[in-house]
mmCIF file of C-alpha atoms in Angstrom:
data_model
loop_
_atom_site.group_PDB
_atom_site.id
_atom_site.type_symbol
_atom_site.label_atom_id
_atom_site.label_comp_id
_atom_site.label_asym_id
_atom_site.label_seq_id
_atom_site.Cartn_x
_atom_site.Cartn_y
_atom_site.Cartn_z
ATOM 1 C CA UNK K 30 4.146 -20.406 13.413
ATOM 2 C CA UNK K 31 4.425 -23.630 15.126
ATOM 3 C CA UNK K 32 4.338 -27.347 13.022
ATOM 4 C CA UNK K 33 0.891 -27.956 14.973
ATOM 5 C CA UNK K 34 -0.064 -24.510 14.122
ATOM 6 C CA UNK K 35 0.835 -24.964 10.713
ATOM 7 C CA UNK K 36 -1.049 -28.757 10.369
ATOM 8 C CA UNK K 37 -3.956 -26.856 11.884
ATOM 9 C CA UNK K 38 -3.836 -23.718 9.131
ATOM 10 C CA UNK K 39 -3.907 -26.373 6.276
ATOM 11 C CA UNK K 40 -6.930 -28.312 7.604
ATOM 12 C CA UNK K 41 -8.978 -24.988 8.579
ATOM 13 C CA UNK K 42 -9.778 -22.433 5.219
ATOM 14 C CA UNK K 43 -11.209 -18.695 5.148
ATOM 15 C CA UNK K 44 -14.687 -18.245 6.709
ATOM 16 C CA UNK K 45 -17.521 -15.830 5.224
ATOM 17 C CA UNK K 46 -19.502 -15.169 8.141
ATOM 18 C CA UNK K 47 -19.012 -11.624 8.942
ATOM 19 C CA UNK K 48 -21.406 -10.435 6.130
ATOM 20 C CA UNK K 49 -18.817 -7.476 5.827
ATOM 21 C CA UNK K 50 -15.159 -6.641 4.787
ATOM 22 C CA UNK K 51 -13.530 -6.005 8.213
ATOM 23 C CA UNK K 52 -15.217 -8.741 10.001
ATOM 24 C CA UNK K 53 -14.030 -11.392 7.539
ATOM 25 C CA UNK K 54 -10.769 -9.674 7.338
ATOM 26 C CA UNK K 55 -10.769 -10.086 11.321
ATOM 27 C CA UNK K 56 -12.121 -13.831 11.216
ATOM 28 C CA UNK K 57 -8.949 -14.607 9.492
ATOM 29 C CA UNK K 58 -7.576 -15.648 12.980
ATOM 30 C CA UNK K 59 -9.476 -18.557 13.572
ATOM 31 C CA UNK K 60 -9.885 -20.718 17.180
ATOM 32 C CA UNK K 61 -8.948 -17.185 18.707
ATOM 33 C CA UNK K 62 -10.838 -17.951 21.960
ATOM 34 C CA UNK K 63 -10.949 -22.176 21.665
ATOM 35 C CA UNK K 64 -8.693 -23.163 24.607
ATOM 36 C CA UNK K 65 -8.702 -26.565 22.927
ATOM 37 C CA UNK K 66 -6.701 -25.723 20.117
ATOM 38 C CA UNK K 67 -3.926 -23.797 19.077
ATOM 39 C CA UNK K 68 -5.551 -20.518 17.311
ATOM 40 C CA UNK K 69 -4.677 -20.370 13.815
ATOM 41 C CA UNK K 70 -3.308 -17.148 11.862
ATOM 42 C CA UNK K 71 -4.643 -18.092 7.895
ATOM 43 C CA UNK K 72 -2.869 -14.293 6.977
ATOM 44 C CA UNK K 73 0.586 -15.803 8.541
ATOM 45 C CA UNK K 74 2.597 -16.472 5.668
ATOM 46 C CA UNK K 75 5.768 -19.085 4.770
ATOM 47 C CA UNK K 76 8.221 -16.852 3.261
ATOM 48 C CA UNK K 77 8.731 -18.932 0.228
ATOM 49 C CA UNK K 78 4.810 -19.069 -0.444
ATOM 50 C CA UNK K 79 3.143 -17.330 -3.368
ATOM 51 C CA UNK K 80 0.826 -16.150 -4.042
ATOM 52 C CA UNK K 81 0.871 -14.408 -0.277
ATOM 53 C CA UNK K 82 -2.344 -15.322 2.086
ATOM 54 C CA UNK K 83 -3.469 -12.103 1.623
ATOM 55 C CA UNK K 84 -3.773 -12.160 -1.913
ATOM 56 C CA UNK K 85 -5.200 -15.714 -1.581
ATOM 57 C CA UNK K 86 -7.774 -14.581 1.181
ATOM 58 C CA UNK K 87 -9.076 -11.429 -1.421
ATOM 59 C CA UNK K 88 -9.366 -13.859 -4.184
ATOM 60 C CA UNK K 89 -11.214 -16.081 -2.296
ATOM 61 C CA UNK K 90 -13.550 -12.802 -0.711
ATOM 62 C CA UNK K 91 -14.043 -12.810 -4.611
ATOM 63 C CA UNK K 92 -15.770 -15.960 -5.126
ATOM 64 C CA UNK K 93 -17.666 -16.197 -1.856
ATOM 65 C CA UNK K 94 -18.812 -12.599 -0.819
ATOM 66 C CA UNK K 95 -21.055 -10.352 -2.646
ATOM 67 C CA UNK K 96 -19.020 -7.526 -1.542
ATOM 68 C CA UNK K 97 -16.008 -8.856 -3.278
ATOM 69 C CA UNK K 98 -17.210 -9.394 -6.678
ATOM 70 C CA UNK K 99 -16.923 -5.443 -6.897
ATOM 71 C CA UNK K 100 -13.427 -4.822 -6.159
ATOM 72 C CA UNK K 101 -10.672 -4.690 -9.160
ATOM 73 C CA UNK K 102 -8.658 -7.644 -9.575
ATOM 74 C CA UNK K 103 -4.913 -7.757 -8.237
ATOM 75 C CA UNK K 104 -2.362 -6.472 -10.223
ATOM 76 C CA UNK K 105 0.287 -8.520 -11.306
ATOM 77 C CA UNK K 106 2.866 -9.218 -9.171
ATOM 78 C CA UNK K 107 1.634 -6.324 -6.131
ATOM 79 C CA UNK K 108 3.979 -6.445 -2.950
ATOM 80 C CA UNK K 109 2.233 -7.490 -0.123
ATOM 81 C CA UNK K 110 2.281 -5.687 2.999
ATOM 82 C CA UNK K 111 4.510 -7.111 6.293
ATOM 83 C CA UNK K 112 3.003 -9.329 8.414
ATOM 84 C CA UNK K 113 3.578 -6.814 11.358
ATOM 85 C CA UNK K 114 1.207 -4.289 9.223
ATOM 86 C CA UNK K 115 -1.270 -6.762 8.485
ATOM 87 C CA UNK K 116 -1.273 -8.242 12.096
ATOM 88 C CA UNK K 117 -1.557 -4.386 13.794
ATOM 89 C CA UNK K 118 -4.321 -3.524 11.354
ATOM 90 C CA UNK K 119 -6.795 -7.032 12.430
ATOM 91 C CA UNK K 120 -5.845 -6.236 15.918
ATOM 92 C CA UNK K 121 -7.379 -3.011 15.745
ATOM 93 C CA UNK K 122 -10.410 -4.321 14.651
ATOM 94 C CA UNK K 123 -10.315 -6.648 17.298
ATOM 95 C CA UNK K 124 -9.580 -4.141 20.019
ATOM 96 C CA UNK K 125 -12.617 -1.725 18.930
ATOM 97 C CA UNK K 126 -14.768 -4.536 18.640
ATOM 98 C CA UNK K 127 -14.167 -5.520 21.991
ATOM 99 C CA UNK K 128 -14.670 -2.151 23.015
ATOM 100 C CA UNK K 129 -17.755 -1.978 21.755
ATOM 101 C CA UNK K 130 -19.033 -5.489 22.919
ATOM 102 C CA UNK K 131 -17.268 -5.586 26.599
ATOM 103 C CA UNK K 132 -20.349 -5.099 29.657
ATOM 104 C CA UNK K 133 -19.073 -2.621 31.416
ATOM 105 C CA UNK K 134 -15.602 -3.322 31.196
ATOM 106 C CA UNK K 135 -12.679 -0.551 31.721
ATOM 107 C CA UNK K 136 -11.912 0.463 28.038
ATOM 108 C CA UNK K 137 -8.098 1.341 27.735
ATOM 109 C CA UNK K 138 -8.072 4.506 26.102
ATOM 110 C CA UNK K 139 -4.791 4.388 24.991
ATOM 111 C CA UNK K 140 -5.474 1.339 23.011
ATOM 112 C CA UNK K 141 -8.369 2.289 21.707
ATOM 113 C CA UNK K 142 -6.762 5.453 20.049
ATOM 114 C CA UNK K 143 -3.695 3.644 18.679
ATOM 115 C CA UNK K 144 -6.480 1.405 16.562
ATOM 116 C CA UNK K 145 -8.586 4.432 15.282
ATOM 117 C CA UNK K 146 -5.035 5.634 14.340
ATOM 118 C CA UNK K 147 -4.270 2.943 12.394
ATOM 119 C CA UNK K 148 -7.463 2.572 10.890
ATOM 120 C CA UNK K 149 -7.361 6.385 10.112
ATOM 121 C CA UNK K 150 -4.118 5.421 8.490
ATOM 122 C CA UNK K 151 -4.642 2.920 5.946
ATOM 123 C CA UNK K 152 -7.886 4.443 4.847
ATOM 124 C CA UNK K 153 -6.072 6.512 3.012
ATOM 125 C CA UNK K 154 -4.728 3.627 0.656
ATOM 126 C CA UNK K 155 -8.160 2.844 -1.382
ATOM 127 C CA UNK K 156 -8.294 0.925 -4.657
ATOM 128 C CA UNK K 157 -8.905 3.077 -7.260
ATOM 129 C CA UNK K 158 -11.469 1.781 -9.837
ATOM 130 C CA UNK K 159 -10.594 2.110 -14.022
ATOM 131 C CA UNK K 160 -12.054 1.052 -16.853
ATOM 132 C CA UNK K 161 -11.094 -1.265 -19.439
ATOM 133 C CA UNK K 162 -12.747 -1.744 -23.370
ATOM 134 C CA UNK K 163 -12.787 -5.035 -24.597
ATOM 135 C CA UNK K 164 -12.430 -5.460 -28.359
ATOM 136 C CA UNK K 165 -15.858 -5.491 -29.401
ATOM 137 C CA UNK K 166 -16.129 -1.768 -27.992
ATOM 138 C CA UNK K 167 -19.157 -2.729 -26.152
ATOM 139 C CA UNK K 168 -17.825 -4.347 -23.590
ATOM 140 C CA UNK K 169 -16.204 -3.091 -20.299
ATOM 141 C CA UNK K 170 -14.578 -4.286 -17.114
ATOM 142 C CA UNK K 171 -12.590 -3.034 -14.201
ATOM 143 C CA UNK K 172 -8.848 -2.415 -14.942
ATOM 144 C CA UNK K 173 -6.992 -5.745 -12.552
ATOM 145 C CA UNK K 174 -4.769 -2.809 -10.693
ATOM 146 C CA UNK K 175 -5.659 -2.990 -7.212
ATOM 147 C CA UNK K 176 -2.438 -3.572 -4.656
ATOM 148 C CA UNK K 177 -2.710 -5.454 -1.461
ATOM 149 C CA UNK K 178 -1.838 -2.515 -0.096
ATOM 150 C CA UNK K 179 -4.932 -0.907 -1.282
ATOM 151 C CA UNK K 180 -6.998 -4.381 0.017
ATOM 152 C CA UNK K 181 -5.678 -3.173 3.536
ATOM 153 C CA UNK K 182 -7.046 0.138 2.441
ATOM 154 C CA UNK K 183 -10.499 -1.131 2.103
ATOM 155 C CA UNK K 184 -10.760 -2.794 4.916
ATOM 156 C CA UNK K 185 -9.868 -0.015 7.334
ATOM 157 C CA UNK K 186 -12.339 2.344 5.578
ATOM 158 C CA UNK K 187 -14.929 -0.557 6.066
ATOM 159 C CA UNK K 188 -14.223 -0.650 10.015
ATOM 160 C CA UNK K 189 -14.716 3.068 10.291
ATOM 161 C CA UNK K 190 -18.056 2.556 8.666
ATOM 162 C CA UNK K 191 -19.103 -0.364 10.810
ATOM 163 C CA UNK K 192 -17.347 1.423 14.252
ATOM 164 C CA UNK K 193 -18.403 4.968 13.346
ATOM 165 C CA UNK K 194 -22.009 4.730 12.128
ATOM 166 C CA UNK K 195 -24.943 3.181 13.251
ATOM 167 C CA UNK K 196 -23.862 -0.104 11.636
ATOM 168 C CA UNK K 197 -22.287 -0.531 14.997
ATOM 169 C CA UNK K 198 -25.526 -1.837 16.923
ATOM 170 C CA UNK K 199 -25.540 -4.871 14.348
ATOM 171 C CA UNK K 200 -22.179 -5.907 15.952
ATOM 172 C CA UNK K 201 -22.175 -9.854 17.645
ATOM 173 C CA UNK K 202 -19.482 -12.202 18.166
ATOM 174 C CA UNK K 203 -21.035 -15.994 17.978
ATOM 175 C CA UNK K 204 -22.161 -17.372 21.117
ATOM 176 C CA UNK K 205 -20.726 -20.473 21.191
ATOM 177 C CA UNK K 206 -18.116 -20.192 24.208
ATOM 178 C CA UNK K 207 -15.233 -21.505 22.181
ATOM 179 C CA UNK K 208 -15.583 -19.891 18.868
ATOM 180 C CA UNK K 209 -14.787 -15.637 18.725
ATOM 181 C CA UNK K 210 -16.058 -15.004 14.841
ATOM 182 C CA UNK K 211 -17.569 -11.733 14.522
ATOM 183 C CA UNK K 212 -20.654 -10.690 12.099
ATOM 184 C CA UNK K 213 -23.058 -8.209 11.524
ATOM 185 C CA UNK K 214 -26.501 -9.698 12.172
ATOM 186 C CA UNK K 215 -28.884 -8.424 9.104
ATOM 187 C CA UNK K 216 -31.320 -10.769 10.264
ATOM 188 C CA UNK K 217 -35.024 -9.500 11.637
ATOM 189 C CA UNK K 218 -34.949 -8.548 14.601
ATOM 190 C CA UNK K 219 -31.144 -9.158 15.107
ATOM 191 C CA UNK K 220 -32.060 -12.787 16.737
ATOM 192 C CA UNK K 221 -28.997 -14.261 14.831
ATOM 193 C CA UNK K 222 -26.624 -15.920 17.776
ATOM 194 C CA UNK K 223 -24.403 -18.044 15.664
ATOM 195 C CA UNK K 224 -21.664 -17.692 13.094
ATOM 196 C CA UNK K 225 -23.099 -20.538 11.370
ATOM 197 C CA UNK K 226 -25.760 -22.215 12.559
ATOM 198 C CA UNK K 227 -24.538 -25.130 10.220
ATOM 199 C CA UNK K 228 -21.831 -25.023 12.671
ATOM 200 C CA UNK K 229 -21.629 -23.525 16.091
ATOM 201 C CA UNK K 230 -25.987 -23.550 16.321
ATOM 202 C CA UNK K 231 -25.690 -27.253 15.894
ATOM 203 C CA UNK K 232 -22.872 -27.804 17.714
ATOM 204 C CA UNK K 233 -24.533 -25.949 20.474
ATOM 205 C CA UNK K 234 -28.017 -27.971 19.917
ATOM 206 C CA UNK K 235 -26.042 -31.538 19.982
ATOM 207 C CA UNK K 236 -24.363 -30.656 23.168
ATOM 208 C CA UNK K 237 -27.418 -29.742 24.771
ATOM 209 C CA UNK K 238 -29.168 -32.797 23.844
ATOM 210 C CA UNK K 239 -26.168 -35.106 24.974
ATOM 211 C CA UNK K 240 -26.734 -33.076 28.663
ATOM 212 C CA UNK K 241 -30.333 -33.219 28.521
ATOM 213 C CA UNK K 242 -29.636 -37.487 28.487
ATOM 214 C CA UNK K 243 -26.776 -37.632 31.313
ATOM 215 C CA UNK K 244 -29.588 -35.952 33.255
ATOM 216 C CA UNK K 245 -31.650 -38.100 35.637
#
């Protein structure tokens, strides 16, 4: 990573927009398609940094995503996967999502069969839900003794249930020209266009307006 790129990946955080594991998993690359800026990797780690990205990034699903609040916690002092593995797994996400979105574009099947294969592949690494008793013998919680291995895990069996069920059809990438963050619009009548409309909607309505006054 680049000194720019690494400015940039302190002043930009997670995002929460995808409403599902593999799409915020995948929106983890931020500025992918702004040719303004240099797109940021937030899963690229310094070597020397813990805890890793990843295991900052599930935390952080944790506190900001309904679906996190039901995984396990980490276990103590998990190994995280390479960067290679956790690079080639978003990629495939990217590459089916594509896929699925592209109008009529030539679909390289090749490529589209190495990223079920990898999805395929780490679905088999799933965290594995205990039980813990607290003291008072009424009390229970989940066991902290998920890996990051098993994180990767959940999110590949998460894209094979957006990519291989009808989940599919809910599948957008924000309109905004410059942006590239994928959700699943659960909104009625699927009418959602933005990431955020906090963000990219009024980013979209201000440039309009500023048009709409240059215009004679």
């Amino acid at each position: 990573m680049s000194n720019t790129a690494a400015t940039a990946s302190q002043e930009l955080d997670f995002v929460f927009h995808g409403a599902r594991p593999s799409l915020d998993f995948a929106n983890t690359l931020r500025r992918r398609k702004d040719p303004l800026y240099l797109t940021v990797d937030l899963l690229h780690d310094d070597p020397s940094q813990d805890p890793s990205s990843l295991a900052r990034w599930i935390e952080a699903c944790r506190d900001n995503t309904a679906w996190g609040k039901t995984l396990p916690g980490l276990q103590h002092n998990t190994p995280c996967p390479s960067f290679n593995e956790i690079e080639q797994l978003r990629q495939s996400i990217f590459d089916l999502a594509e896929a699925t979105l592209s109008s009529g574009e030539l679909v390289d099947p090749a490529r589209a069969k190495n990223a079920v294969d990898t999805l395929n592949t780490w679905a088999q690494h799933q965290p594995q839900p205990q039980l813990d008793t607290l003291a008072d013998s009424r009390t229970f919680r989940l066991r902290s003794n998920m890996t990051l291995k098993e994180v990767l895990g959940f999110v590949a069996r998460d894209a094979i249930e957006l990519f291989g069920t009808s989940d599919i059809e809910r599948l957008k990438e924000c309109a905004h020209e410059r942006c590239g963050i994928l959700f699943e619009d659960r909104s009625q009548g699927r009418r959602r266009q933005w990431c955020s409309m906090k963000k990219c909607g009024n980013r979209t309505k201000a440039n309009r307006f500023s048009q709409n006054k240059r215009t004679p």
